[in-house]
mmCIF file of C-alpha atoms and ligand atoms in Angstrom:
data_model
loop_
_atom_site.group_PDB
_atom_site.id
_atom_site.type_symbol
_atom_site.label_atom_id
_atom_site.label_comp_id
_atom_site.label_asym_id
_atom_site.label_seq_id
_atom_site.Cartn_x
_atom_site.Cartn_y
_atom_site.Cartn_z
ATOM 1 C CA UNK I 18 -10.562 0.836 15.610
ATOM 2 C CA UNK I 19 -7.651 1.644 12.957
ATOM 3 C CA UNK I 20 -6.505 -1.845 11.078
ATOM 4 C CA UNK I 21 -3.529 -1.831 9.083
ATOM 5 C CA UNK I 22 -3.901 -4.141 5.945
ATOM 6 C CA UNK I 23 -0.196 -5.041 4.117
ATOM 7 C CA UNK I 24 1.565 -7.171 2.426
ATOM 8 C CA UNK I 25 3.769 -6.568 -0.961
ATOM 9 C CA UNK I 26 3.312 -5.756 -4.201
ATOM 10 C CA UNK I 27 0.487 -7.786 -6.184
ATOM 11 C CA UNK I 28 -0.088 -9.753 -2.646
ATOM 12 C CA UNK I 29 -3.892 -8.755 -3.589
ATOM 13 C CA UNK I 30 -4.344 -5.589 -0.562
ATOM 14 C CA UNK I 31 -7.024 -4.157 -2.971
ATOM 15 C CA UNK I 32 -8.585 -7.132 -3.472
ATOM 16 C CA UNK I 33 -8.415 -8.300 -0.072
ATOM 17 C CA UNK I 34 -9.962 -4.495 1.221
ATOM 18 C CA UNK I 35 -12.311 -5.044 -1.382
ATOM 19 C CA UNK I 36 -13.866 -8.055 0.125
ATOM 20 C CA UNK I 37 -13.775 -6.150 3.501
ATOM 21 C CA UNK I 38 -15.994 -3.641 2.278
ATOM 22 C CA UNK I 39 -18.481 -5.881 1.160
ATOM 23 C CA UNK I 40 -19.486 -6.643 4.641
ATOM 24 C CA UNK I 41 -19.364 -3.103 5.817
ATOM 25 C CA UNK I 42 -15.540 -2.167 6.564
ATOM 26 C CA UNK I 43 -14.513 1.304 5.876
ATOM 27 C CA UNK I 44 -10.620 2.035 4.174
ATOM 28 C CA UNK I 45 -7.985 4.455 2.798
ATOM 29 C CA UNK I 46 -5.562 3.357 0.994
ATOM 30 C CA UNK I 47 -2.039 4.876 1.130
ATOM 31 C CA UNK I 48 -1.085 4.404 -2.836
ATOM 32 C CA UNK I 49 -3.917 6.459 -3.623
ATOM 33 C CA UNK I 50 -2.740 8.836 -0.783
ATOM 34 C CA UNK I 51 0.861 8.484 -2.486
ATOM 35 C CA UNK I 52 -1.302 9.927 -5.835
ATOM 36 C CA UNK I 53 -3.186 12.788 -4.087
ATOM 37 C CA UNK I 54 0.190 14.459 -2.670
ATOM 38 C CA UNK I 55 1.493 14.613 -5.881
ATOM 39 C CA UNK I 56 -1.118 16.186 -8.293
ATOM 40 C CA UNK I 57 -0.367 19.721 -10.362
ATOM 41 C CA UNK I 58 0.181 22.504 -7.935
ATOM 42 C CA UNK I 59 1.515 20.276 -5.007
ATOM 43 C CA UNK I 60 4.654 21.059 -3.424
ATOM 44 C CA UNK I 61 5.935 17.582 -3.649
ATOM 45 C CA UNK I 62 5.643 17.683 -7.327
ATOM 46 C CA UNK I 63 7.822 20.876 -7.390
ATOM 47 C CA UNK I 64 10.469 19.024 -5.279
ATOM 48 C CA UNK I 65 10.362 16.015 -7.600
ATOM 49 C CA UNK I 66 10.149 18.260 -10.901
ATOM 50 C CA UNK I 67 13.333 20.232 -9.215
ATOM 51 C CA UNK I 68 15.816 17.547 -8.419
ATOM 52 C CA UNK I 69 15.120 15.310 -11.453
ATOM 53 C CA UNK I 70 13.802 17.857 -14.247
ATOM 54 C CA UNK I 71 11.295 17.492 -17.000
ATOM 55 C CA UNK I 72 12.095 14.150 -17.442
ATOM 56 C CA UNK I 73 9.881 12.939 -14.925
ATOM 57 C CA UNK I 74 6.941 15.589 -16.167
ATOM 58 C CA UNK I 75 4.145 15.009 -18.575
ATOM 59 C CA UNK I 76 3.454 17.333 -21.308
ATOM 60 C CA UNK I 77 0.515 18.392 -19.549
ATOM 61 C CA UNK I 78 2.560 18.908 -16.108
ATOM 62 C CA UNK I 79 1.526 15.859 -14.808
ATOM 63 C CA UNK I 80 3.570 13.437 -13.127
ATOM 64 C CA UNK I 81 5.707 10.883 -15.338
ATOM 65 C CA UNK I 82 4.701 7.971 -12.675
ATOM 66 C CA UNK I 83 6.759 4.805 -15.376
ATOM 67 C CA UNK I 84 9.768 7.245 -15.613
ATOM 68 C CA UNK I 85 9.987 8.315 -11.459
ATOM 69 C CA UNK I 86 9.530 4.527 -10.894
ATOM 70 C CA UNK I 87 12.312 3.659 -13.299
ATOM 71 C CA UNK I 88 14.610 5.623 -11.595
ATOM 72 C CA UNK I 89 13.734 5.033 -7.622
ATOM 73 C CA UNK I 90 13.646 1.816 -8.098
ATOM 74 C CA UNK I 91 17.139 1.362 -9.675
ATOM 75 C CA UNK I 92 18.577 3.328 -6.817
ATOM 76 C CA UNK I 93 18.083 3.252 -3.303
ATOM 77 C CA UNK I 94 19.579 6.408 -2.661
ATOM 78 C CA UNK I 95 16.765 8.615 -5.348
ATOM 79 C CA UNK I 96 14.472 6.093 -3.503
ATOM 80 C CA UNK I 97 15.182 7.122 0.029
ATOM 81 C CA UNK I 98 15.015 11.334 -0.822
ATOM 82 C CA UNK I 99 11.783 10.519 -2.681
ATOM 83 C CA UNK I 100 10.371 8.477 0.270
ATOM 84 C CA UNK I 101 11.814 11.384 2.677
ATOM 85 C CA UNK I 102 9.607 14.021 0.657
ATOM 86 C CA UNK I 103 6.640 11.678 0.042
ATOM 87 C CA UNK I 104 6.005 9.781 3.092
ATOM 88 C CA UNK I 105 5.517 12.387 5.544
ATOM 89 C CA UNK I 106 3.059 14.426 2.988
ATOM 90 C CA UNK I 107 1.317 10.824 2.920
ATOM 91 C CA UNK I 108 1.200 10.530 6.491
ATOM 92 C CA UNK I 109 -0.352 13.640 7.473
ATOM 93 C CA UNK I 110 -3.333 13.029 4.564
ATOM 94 C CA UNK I 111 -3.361 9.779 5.965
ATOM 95 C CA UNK I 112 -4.416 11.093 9.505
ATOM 96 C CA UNK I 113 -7.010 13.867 7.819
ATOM 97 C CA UNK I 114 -8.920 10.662 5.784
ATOM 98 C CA UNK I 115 -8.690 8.958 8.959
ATOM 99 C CA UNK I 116 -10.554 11.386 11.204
ATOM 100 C CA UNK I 117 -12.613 11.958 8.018
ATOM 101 C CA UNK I 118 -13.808 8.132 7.641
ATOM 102 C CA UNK I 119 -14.292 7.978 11.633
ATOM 103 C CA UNK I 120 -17.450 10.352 11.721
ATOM 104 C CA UNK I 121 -18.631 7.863 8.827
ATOM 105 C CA UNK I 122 -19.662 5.582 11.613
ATOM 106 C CA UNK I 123 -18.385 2.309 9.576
ATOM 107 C CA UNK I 124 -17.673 -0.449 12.641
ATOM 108 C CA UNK I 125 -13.884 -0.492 11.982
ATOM 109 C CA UNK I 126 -11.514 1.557 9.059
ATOM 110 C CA UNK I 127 -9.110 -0.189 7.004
ATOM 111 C CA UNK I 128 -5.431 1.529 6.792
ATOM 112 C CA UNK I 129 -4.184 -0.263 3.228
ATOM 113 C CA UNK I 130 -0.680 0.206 2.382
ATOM 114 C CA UNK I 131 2.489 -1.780 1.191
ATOM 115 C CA UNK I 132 5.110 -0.115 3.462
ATOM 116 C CA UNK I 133 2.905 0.154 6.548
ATOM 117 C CA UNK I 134 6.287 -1.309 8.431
ATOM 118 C CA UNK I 135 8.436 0.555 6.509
ATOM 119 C CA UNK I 136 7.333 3.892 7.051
ATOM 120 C CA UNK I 137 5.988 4.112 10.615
ATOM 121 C CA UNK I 138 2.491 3.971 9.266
ATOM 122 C CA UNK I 139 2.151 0.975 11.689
ATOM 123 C CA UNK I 140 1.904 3.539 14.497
ATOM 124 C CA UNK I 141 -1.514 4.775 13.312
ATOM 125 C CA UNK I 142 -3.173 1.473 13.773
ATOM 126 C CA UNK I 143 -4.851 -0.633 16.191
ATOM 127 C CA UNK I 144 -3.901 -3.890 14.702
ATOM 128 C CA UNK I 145 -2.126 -5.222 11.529
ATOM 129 C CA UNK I 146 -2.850 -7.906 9.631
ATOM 130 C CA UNK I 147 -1.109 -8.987 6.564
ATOM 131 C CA UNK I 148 -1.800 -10.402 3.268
ATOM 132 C CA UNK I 149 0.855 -12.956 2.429
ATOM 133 C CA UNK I 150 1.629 -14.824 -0.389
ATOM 134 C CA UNK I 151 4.384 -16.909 -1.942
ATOM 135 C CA UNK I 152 6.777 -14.352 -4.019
ATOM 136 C CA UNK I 153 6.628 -16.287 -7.266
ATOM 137 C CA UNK I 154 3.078 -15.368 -7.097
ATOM 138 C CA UNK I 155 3.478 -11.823 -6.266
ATOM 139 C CA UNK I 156 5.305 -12.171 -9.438
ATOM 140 C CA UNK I 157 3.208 -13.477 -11.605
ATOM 141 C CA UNK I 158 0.081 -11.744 -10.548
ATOM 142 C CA UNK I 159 1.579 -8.397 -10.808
ATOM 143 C CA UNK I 160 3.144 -8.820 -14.169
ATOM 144 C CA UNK I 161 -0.298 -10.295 -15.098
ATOM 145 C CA UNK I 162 -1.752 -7.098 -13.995
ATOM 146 C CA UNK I 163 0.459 -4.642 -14.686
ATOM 147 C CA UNK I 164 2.472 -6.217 -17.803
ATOM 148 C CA UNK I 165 5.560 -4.565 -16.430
ATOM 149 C CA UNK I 166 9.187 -6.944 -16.757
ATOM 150 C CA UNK I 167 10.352 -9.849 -14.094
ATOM 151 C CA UNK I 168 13.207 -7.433 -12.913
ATOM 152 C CA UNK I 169 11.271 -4.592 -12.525
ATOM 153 C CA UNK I 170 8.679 -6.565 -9.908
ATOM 154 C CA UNK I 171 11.818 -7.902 -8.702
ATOM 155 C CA UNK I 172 14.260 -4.462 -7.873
ATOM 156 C CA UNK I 173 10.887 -2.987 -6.074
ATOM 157 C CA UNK I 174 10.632 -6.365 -4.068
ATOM 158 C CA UNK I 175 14.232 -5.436 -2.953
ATOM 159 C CA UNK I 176 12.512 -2.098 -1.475
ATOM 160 C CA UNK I 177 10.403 -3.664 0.585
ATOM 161 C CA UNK I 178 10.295 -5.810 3.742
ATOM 162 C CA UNK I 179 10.830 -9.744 3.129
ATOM 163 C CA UNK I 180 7.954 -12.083 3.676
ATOM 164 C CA UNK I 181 9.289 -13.511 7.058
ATOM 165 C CA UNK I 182 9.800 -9.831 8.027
ATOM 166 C CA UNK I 183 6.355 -8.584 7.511
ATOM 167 C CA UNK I 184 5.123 -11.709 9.012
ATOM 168 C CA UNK I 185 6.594 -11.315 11.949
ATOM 169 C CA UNK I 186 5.320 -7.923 12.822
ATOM 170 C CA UNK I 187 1.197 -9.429 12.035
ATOM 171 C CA UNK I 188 -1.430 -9.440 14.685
ATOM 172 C CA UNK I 189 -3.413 -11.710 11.814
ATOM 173 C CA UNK I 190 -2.780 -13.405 8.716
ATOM 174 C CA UNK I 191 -4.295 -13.863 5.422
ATOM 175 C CA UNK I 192 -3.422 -16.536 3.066
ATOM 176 C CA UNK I 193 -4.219 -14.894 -0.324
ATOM 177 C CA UNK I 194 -2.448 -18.123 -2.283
ATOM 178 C CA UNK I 195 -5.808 -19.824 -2.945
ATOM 179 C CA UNK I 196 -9.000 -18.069 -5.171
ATOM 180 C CA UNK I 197 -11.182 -15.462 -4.214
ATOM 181 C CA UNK I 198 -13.489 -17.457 -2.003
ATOM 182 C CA UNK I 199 -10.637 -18.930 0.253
ATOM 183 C CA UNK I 200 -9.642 -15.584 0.588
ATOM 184 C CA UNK I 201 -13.451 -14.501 1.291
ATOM 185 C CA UNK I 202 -14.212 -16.772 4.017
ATOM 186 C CA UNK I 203 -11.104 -16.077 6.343
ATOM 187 C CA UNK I 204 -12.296 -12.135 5.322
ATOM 188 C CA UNK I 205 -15.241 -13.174 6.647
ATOM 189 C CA UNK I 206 -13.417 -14.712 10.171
ATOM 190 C CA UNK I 207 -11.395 -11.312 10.331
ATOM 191 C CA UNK I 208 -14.156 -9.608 10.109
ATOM 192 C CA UNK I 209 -16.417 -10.959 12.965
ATOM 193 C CA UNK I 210 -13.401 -11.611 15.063
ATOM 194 C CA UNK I 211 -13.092 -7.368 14.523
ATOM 195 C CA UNK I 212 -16.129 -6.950 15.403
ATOM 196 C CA UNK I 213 -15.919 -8.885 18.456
ATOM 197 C CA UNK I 214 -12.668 -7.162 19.738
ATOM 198 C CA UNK I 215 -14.847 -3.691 19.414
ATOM 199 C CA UNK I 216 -17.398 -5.482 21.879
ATOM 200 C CA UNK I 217 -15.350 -6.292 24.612
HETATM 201 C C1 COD U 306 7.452 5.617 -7.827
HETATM 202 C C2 COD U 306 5.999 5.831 -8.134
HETATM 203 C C3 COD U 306 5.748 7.197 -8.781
HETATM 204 C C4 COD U 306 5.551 4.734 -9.132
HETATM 205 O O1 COD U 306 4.187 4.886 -9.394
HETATM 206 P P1 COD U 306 3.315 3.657 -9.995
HETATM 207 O O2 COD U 306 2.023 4.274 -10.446
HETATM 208 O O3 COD U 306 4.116 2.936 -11.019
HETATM 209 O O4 COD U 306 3.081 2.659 -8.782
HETATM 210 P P2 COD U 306 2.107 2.772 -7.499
HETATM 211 O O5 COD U 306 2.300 4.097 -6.841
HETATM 212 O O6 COD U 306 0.738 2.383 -7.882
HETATM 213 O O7 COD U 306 2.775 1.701 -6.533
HETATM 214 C C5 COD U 306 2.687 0.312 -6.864
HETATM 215 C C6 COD U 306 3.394 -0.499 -5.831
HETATM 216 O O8 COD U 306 4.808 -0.218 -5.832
HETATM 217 C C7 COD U 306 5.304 -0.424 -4.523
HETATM 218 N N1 COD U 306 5.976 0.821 -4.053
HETATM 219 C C8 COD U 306 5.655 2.116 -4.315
HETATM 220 N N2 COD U 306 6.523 2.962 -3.712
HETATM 221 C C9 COD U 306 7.396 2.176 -3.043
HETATM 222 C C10 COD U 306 8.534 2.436 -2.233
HETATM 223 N N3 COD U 306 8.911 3.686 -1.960
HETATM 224 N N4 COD U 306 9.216 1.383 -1.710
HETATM 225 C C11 COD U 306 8.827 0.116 -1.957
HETATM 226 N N5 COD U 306 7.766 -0.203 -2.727
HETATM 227 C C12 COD U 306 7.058 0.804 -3.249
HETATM 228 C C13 COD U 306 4.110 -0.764 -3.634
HETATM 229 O O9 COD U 306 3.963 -2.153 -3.531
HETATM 230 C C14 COD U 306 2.947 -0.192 -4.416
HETATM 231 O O10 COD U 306 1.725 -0.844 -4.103
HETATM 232 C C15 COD U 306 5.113 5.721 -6.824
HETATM 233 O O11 COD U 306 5.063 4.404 -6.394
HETATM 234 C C16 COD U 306 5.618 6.619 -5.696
HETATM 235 O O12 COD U 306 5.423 7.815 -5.733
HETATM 236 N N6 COD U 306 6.261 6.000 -4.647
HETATM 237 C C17 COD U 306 6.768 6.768 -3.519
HETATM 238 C C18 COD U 306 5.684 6.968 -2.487
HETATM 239 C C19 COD U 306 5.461 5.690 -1.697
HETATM 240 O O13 COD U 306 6.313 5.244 -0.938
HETATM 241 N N7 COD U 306 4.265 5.062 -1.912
HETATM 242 C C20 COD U 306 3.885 3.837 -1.252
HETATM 243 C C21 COD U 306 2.736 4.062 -0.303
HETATM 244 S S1 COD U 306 3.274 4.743 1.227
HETATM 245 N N1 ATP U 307 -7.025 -14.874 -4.468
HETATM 246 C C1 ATP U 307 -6.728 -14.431 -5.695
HETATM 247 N N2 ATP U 307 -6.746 -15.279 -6.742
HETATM 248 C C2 ATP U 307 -6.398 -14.859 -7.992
HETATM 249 N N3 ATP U 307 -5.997 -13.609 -8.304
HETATM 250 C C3 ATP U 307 -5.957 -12.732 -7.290
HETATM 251 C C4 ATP U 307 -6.312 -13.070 -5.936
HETATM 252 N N4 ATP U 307 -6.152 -11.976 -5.156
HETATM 253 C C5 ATP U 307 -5.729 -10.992 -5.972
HETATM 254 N N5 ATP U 307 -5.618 -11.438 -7.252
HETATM 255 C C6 ATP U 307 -5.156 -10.649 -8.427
HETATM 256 O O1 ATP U 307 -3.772 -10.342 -8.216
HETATM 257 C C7 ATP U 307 -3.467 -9.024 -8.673
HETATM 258 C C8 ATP U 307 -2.903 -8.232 -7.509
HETATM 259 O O2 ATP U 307 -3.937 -7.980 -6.558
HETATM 260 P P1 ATP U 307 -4.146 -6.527 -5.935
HETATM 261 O O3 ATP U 307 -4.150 -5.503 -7.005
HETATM 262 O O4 ATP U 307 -5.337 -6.614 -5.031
HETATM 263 O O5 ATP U 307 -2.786 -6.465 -5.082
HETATM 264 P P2 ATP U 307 -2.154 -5.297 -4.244
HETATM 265 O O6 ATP U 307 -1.469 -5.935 -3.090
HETATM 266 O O7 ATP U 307 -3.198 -4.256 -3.943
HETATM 267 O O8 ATP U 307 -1.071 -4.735 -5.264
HETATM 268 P P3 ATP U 307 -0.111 -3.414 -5.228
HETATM 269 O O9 ATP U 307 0.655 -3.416 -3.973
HETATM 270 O O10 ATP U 307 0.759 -3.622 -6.407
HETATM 271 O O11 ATP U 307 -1.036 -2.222 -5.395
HETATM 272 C C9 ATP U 307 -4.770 -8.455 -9.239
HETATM 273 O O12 ATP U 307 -4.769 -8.611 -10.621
HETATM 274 C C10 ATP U 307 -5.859 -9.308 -8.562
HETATM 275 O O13 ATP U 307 -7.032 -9.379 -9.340
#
């Protein structure tokens, strides 16, 4: 059984797949997907280094990931022909840690990503549950954690699906508004409710 685990930026998906592990949950997760297709010597690197030059290149031929974000992010249009390069690359690698995690033998796997909606990932899942939280604390828990500006978190909220949007599209909900062991014990629920689902 494939679940999808979303929500926005700084909702707390790591966090939240984190505590999943703990009790035995396997999971991907598509940001570090997102990093994988786009490493020296990939051809989505060559796309990105083509269309928007060395500005978006490290020294060492790396990818410049503040200066690509700085630009998608201020226009949907760079956005959408990055996504249209990206997101397919991401799905296929999605599919091959998939089938990879499955011989594992962990009960369930855990499909993390922010745009699971958004980019047909949903399709690859069994179920989807959500991590939701109020956006003035997506706000202030990503600029905690990431020290970037207000109207940075703010323009890449824009790119993604509203709260009410995401929620309606969950099979389950997590309230990740309270601390770590509210958010542990309705893991906890989730994950024996999973478990029974795969029984029956
Ligand atoms: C623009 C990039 C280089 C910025 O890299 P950076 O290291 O600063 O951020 P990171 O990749 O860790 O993403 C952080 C968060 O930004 C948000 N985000 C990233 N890409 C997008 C997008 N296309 N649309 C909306 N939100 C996005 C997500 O909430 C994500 O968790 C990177 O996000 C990227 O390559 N995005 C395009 C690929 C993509 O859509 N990834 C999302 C997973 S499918
Ligand atoms: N219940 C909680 N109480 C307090 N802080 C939390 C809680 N859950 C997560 N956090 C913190 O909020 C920040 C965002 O969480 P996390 O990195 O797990 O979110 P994310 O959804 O994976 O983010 P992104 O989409 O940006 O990758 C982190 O600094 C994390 O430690």
């Amino acid at each position: 059984m494939i679940i999808g685990l979303t929500g926005g930026i700084g909702s707390g998906k790591s966090t939240v797949a984190r505590a999943f592990e703990t009790l035995g949950a396997a999971s991907v997760d598509a940001d570090d997907v997102a990093r994988e297709i786009v490493l020296p010597g990939e051809p989505a690197l060559l796309a990105i280094k083509n269309r928007f030059g060395d500005q978006v290149i490290h020294q060492n031929g790396t990818l410049n990931r503040a200066a690509l974000r700085d630009i998608i992010f201020k226009d949907p249009e760079q956005r959408q022909w990055l996504e249209s390069v990206t997101h397919p690359k991401i799905r296929e690698r999605l599919l091959q840690h998939l089938a990879q995690l499955k011989m594992q033998g962990a009960p369930y796997v855990l499909l993390v990503s922010p745009l699971l909606f958004e980019s047909g990932q949903n399709t690859l899942v069994n179920r989807a549950v959500v991590v939701d939280v109020p956006q003035a604390l997506q706000l202030s828990r990503t600029q905690q954690r990431d020290g970037v500006s207000e109207s940075q978190v703010h323009a890449i909220l824009a790119a993604q699906l509203s709260r009410e949007q995401r929620l309606a599209q969950a099979d389950d909900v997590i309230d990740n508004s309270g601390d770590h062991v509210s958010m542990m014990e309705q893991v906890v629920r989730l994950d024996q409710r999973y478990r029974q689902l795969l029984n029956d």
